[in-house]
Amino acid sequence: MNYRFSETIDSFKSSAVREILKLTQGRSIISLAGGLPNEQYFPLDAVRDAFARVFEQGNSVLQYGLTEGFTPLRESISKHLARKGIHAGIDNMLLTTGSQQAIDLLTKIYVDPGDVILVEKPTYLAAIQVFQSHKARLVSVDCDTDGMNPEDLERKIKLHQPKFVYVIPTFANPTGKAWSIERRQHTLDICKRNNVLILEDDPYGELRFGKGEPLPSIFSLGGEADGNPVIYTSTFSKIVAPALRTGWVVGDKEVIRHMARAKQAADLHSSTMDQQAIHQIFESFDIYGHIDLIRTQYEIRMHQMIDLLKAQNWEGVKWVEPKGGMFIWVEMPQHIDTAELMKFAVEEGVAFVPGVSFYADEPQTNSMRLNFTHTDYEEMKTAFERLNRAIEKLQSVAVQP
Amino acid sequence: MNYRFSETIDSFKSSAVREILKLTQGRSIISLAGGLPNEQYFPLDAVRDAFARVFEQGNSVLQYGLTEGFTPLRESISKHLARKGIHAGIDNMLLTTGSQQAIDLLTKIYVDPGDVILVEKPTYLAAIQVFQSHKARLVSVDCDTDGMNPEDLERKIKLHQPKFVYVIPTFANPTGKAWSIERRQHTLDICKRNNVLILEDDPYGELRFGKGEPLPSIFSLGGEADGNPVIYTSTFSKIVAPALRTGWVVGDKEVIRHMARAKQAADLHSSTMDQQAIHQIFESFDIYGHIDLIRTQYEIRMHQMIDLLKAQNWEGVKWVEPKGGMFIWVEMPQHIDTAELMKFAVEEGVAFVPGVSFYADEPQTNSMRLNFTHTDYEEMKTAFERLNRAIEKLQSVAVQP
């Protein structure tokens, strides 16, 4: 049989992280590469109890559900979002198989091949994959520690007439960065003025460190859901557990209705088993107390990693201490190609994600993303010893004739 | 905000069944429209126990999983399929959010806009939706009670050079038909000779009535998974429960690998919570005894509906008694437009799916799909009384000047 694949097939690239994980299989490697939450803080008892309460309701809990998602969970999420200044009713919401699916569905209904999507520089690698799978053309907007550069954003909007701007303004993947309120407002104003949609991806927003006030989402600055220039997506993967694969997306009714139709064709609906369980978690578990626990623990780990970074004496290394999330973005000196470094790192038994994977265009080759949530302090220390040896190896090879 | 949707958006049509269900909301309507399994036979205790056993394994069950799906479940399915003469290892298999997602992913990696897909006349309406969402051109192949007409299939293959042929050869949706072995072999031979892939959709294969031998899948006639001209998909929705949204697709390694990459972009992976639970069901529950129970009960209901059909004295009505599955396909006399009939039926408090929804082209307007699995005998009787009144109303309107 000679299989005759579609032209699209080349646009489904396997992710760099996935390829890295293949390298590490069956070997004793400490991975700072994944974006995995720490298993220790999964609320196993609460999830078990939630499922038990679902089953108490009888056989009908096992039937097909609505494409839009289990209605009582949409109501719970609506209340949850109202606490964050996001006002979206159940008709403004679609439940998805993680927020990844929300990104895919919006791209499907909004982007034709060749259409431009503006992204942060750098940005979430699996979003790059989705956009490319729909044959979008990606253009990066210059960024600093406060967010997207407004002048560059407006210039690129005028130049490329993009369909939407994809942003992770709160504790971004990969940079850990939190945009300033001014920059959020600016981005909203520019996009509104130019009739460009914003896709705000917020998987990490709850993982805020310190005691300050939470930052407003761009969506909440955009007003009511209907007519809002922002589509907002988030997930339970980081605050409850990834195995439940439940995310949500909110926005204008018309946009959500089109996304629901695209979802109907794609998979009819996501697991209603998981959706019903998560609804029970909202009903009977102190989810906000649990989020506080995760935030506190992740902050401790973040500081441990920052301390280790400081202790390394790596010449010319830079990073910005994250205010939340799961990652530290480390910039090595210009001459260190982190994709090259990675090969030695895997030999030494440590993995990270080379920064190059996070660029839609004009990649920076000297950065790397380190995850601090999944390893404990002892492992982290060993990881840094190994990273040190990898850097030494790389440099000794570099000076060879 | 002026939302600027993609061109594709018009191809995401809401399904006829869905629109019908909207009509029925909040009213006391007996629905023979849905394709819902009977809740009474959901193995609630087994599912509850399965989840409990998953939770006993500790926190790690809540972590992210592989795109390909939970490996032990793939192994269980591999063994399950071997009983049916389908030989596919775990690398030949991808777990999906229901078999609907398998159809979507294969279309994504195999079909470019304008490519032709050949389908049965009539065929599964949600498959039509998926194919249209990828801008495929659909061409129906003539069918009789034994399956696709081989001459028409070969003629249309030569004429249209299709990318694949989509079939539901075993207890089809909507016709309830089971293809003969000869016709299965014929279709395979023709497609193999012409290098055309077959997508065999088999959600109902286990729901076989009577005591005869099961029919071989076209996949099993095609030999080993690698190099097989058939991609085979099925689901746990009909034999365990739909809420778990777990399906699978098997085929050549290369095809599966491309589908996995497309899935990675679409949603990373499906619920591993549900996948782990289904694995436990294979481990500790008599799933084959359970399937026997469902088969027996559905066969009783099928006969009840056939008896009711016989009792109606509808002039010129025709049907073929299904050998399995969930549906009876009823052909009314030529002058009865079942889409028109449906409006009166809903007024009278009964719903079905008008046959026109199941045609990719050249629709037949006088057929309807009746589901016999979800209603009990008393409801069925009332449904037929209501249907009778609807037919009378339709005919009295038709004879008005």
Short mmCIF file of C-alpha atoms in Angstrom, two decimals, chain A residues 1-9 12-15 18-19 35-37 39-44 47-48 51 55-56 58-64 67-68 97 100-101 104 108-112 124 126 129-130 133 135 161-163 195-197 225-229 237-238 241-245 252 254-255 258 261-262 264-274 276 374, chain B residues 1-9 12-15 18-19 35-37 39-44 47-48 51 55-56 58-64 67-68 97 100-101 104 108-112 124 126 129-130 133 135 161-163 195-197 225-229 237-238 241-245 252 254-255 258 261-262 264-274 276 374:
data_model
loop_
_atom_site.label_atom_id
_atom_site.label_comp_id
_atom_site.label_asym_id
_atom_site.label_seq_id
_atom_site.Cartn_x
_atom_site.Cartn_y
_atom_site.Cartn_z
CA MET A 1 0.00 0.00 0.00
CA ASN A 2 1.32 3.40 -0.97
CA TYR A 3 -0.23 5.86 1.48
CA ARG A 4 -1.05 9.23 -0.05
CA PHE A 5 -0.94 11.77 2.78
CA SER A 6 -2.29 15.31 2.65
CA GLU A 7 -0.05 18.30 2.06
CA THR A 8 -0.81 19.41 5.60
CA ILE A 9 1.14 16.49 6.97
CA PHE A 12 2.46 18.46 12.03
CA LYS A 13 5.85 18.58 13.62
CA SER A 14 6.61 16.61 16.72
CA SER A 15 7.52 18.90 19.58
CA ARG A 18 8.75 15.21 22.99
CA GLU A 19 11.92 14.42 21.07
CA GLY A 35 5.98 21.48 32.01
CA LEU A 36 4.74 18.96 34.53
CA PRO A 37 3.00 19.99 37.76
CA GLU A 39 2.52 15.09 41.55
CA GLN A 40 2.99 15.49 45.28
CA TYR A 41 0.38 18.26 45.29
CA PHE A 42 -2.29 16.54 43.24
CA PRO A 43 -5.47 16.48 45.36
CA LEU A 44 -5.92 12.71 44.97
CA VAL A 47 -10.56 13.75 43.05
CA ARG A 48 -11.42 10.27 44.35
CA PHE A 51 -15.76 10.71 41.27
CA PHE A 55 -21.26 7.73 40.62
CA GLU A 56 -23.79 8.12 43.45
CA GLY A 58 -26.69 6.69 39.03
CA ASN A 59 -26.32 5.34 35.52
CA SER A 60 -27.16 8.52 33.65
CA VAL A 61 -23.77 10.02 34.53
CA LEU A 62 -22.28 7.63 31.95
CA GLN A 63 -24.38 8.88 29.00
CA TYR A 64 -23.32 11.16 26.12
CA THR A 67 -20.64 19.43 22.95
CA GLU A 68 -20.48 22.67 24.97
CA THR A 97 -9.85 18.72 26.10
CA GLN A 100 -4.61 23.12 23.83
CA GLN A 101 -7.87 22.17 22.10
CA ASP A 104 -6.77 24.51 17.92
CA LYS A 108 -9.70 26.36 12.85
CA ILE A 109 -12.62 28.79 12.77
CA TYR A 110 -10.60 31.96 12.48
CA VAL A 111 -7.55 31.38 10.32
CA ASP A 112 -7.23 30.53 6.64
CA TYR A 124 4.57 28.53 23.84
CA ALA A 126 2.80 23.77 21.23
CA GLN A 129 2.71 23.73 16.37
CA VAL A 130 -1.06 24.28 16.25
CA SER A 133 -0.72 22.86 11.43
CA LYS A 135 -0.79 26.83 7.74
CA GLN A 161 -3.15 42.53 8.93
CA PRO A 162 -3.05 39.57 11.32
CA LYS A 163 -6.15 37.55 12.19
CA ASN A 195 -10.09 45.06 14.79
CA VAL A 196 -7.65 42.29 15.64
CA LEU A 197 -8.72 39.49 17.97
CA ALA A 225 -17.88 38.55 26.95
CA ASP A 226 -20.13 39.52 24.04
CA GLY A 227 -18.30 41.82 21.70
CA ASN A 228 -15.06 41.38 23.65
CA PRO A 229 -11.99 41.51 21.41
CA SER A 237 -4.35 20.89 34.48
CA LYS A 238 -2.27 23.13 36.71
CA ALA A 241 -4.69 17.63 37.62
CA PRO A 242 -3.66 17.15 33.97
CA ALA A 243 -5.08 13.61 33.62
CA LEU A 244 -8.60 15.07 33.71
CA ARG A 245 -7.79 16.99 30.51
CA ASP A 252 -18.28 36.31 22.43
CA GLU A 254 -20.92 33.89 18.18
CA VAL A 255 -17.26 32.90 18.38
CA HIS A 258 -18.65 28.47 15.91
CA ARG A 261 -19.56 23.39 15.91
CA ALA A 262 -15.93 22.79 15.06
CA GLN A 264 -18.70 18.71 17.36
CA ALA A 265 -17.00 17.62 14.15
CA ALA A 266 -13.67 17.04 15.91
CA ASP A 267 -14.79 14.80 18.81
CA LEU A 268 -18.51 15.42 19.68
CA HIS A 269 -17.54 16.33 23.26
CA SER A 270 -14.79 15.85 25.84
CA SER A 271 -14.99 13.38 28.72
CA THR A 272 -18.11 14.21 30.74
CA MET A 273 -16.87 11.83 33.42
CA ASP A 274 -14.01 14.23 34.16
CA GLN A 276 -18.74 15.99 36.31
CA HIS A 374 8.63 18.95 39.14
CA MET B 1 -15.64 44.08 17.44
CA ASN B 2 -16.10 42.75 13.93
CA TYR B 3 -15.01 39.10 14.06
CA ARG B 4 -13.30 37.90 10.89
CA PHE B 5 -13.90 34.16 10.68
CA SER B 6 -12.09 31.74 8.38
CA GLU B 7 -13.60 30.53 5.12
CA THR B 8 -13.82 27.07 6.63
CA ILE B 9 -16.48 28.24 9.03
CA PHE B 12 -19.00 23.41 10.18
CA LYS B 13 -22.68 22.67 10.03
CA SER B 14 -24.61 21.77 13.10
CA SER B 15 -26.00 18.28 12.84
CA ARG B 18 -28.73 18.37 17.24
CA GLU B 19 -31.22 20.75 15.71
CA GLY B 35 -27.95 7.15 18.85
CA LEU B 36 -27.92 6.74 22.61
CA PRO B 37 -27.14 3.42 24.31
CA GLU B 39 -28.52 3.76 30.37
CA GLN B 40 -30.05 0.80 32.15
CA TYR B 41 -27.20 -1.40 30.90
CA PHE B 42 -24.32 0.87 31.76
CA PRO B 43 -21.96 -1.10 34.04
CA LEU B 44 -21.95 1.59 36.74
CA VAL B 47 -16.86 1.67 36.23
CA ARG B 48 -16.94 2.86 39.87
CA PHE B 51 -11.85 4.24 39.02
CA PHE B 55 -6.90 5.90 42.53
CA GLU B 56 -5.32 3.19 44.69
CA GLY B 58 -1.44 7.01 44.00
CA ASN B 59 -0.90 10.54 42.80
CA SER B 60 0.91 9.72 39.58
CA VAL B 61 -2.34 8.56 37.96
CA LEU B 62 -3.28 12.25 37.73
CA GLN B 63 -0.22 13.31 35.69
CA TYR B 64 -0.01 14.10 31.95
CA THR B 67 -0.42 11.39 23.10
CA GLU B 68 -0.74 7.80 21.85
CA THR B 97 -11.65 11.06 22.21
CA GLN B 100 -15.26 10.60 15.97
CA GLN B 101 -11.80 12.03 16.65
CA ASP B 104 -11.23 13.76 12.07
CA LYS B 108 -6.66 15.87 8.57
CA ILE B 109 -3.54 13.94 7.61
CA TYR B 110 -4.91 12.35 4.47
CA VAL B 111 -7.20 14.77 2.67
CA ASP B 112 -6.49 18.10 1.02
CA TYR B 124 -23.14 8.36 9.17
CA ALA B 126 -21.35 13.15 11.69
CA GLN B 129 -19.79 16.77 8.83
CA VAL B 130 -16.13 15.96 9.51
CA SER B 133 -15.17 20.51 7.56
CA LYS B 135 -13.41 20.64 2.44
CA GLN B 161 -9.37 9.08 -7.78
CA PRO B 162 -10.61 9.29 -4.17
CA LYS B 163 -8.23 9.54 -1.22
CA ASN B 195 -4.27 2.09 -4.03
CA VAL B 196 -7.20 3.65 -2.20
CA LEU B 197 -7.30 3.61 1.60
CA ALA B 225 -1.55 -3.72 10.46
CA ASP B 226 1.59 -2.53 8.68
CA GLY B 227 0.91 -2.05 5.01
CA ASN B 228 -2.80 -2.74 5.53
CA PRO B 229 -5.00 -0.73 3.15
CA SER B 237 -19.07 4.21 23.93
CA LYS B 238 -21.41 1.39 22.96
CA ALA B 241 -20.17 3.99 28.33
CA PRO B 242 -20.09 7.14 26.20
CA ALA B 243 -19.15 9.51 29.04
CA LEU B 244 -15.67 8.00 29.09
CA ARG B 245 -15.19 9.23 25.48
CA ASP B 252 -0.12 1.03 9.54
CA GLU B 254 3.34 5.38 9.59
CA VAL B 255 -0.31 6.42 9.33
CA HIS B 258 1.13 10.96 11.56
CA ARG B 261 1.28 14.16 15.62
CA ALA B 262 -1.98 15.70 14.44
CA GLN B 264 -0.64 16.27 19.69
CA ALA B 265 -1.42 19.61 18.07
CA ALA B 266 -5.18 19.16 18.53
CA ASP B 267 -5.32 18.33 22.25
CA LEU B 268 -2.01 16.76 23.46
CA HIS B 269 -3.87 13.64 24.63
CA SER B 270 -7.32 12.43 25.68
CA SER B 271 -8.36 11.90 29.30
CA THR B 272 -5.93 9.41 30.85
CA MET B 273 -8.24 9.18 33.85
CA ASP B 274 -10.82 7.44 31.65
CA GLN B 276 -6.79 4.05 33.05
CA HIS B 374 -32.96 3.92 24.19
#
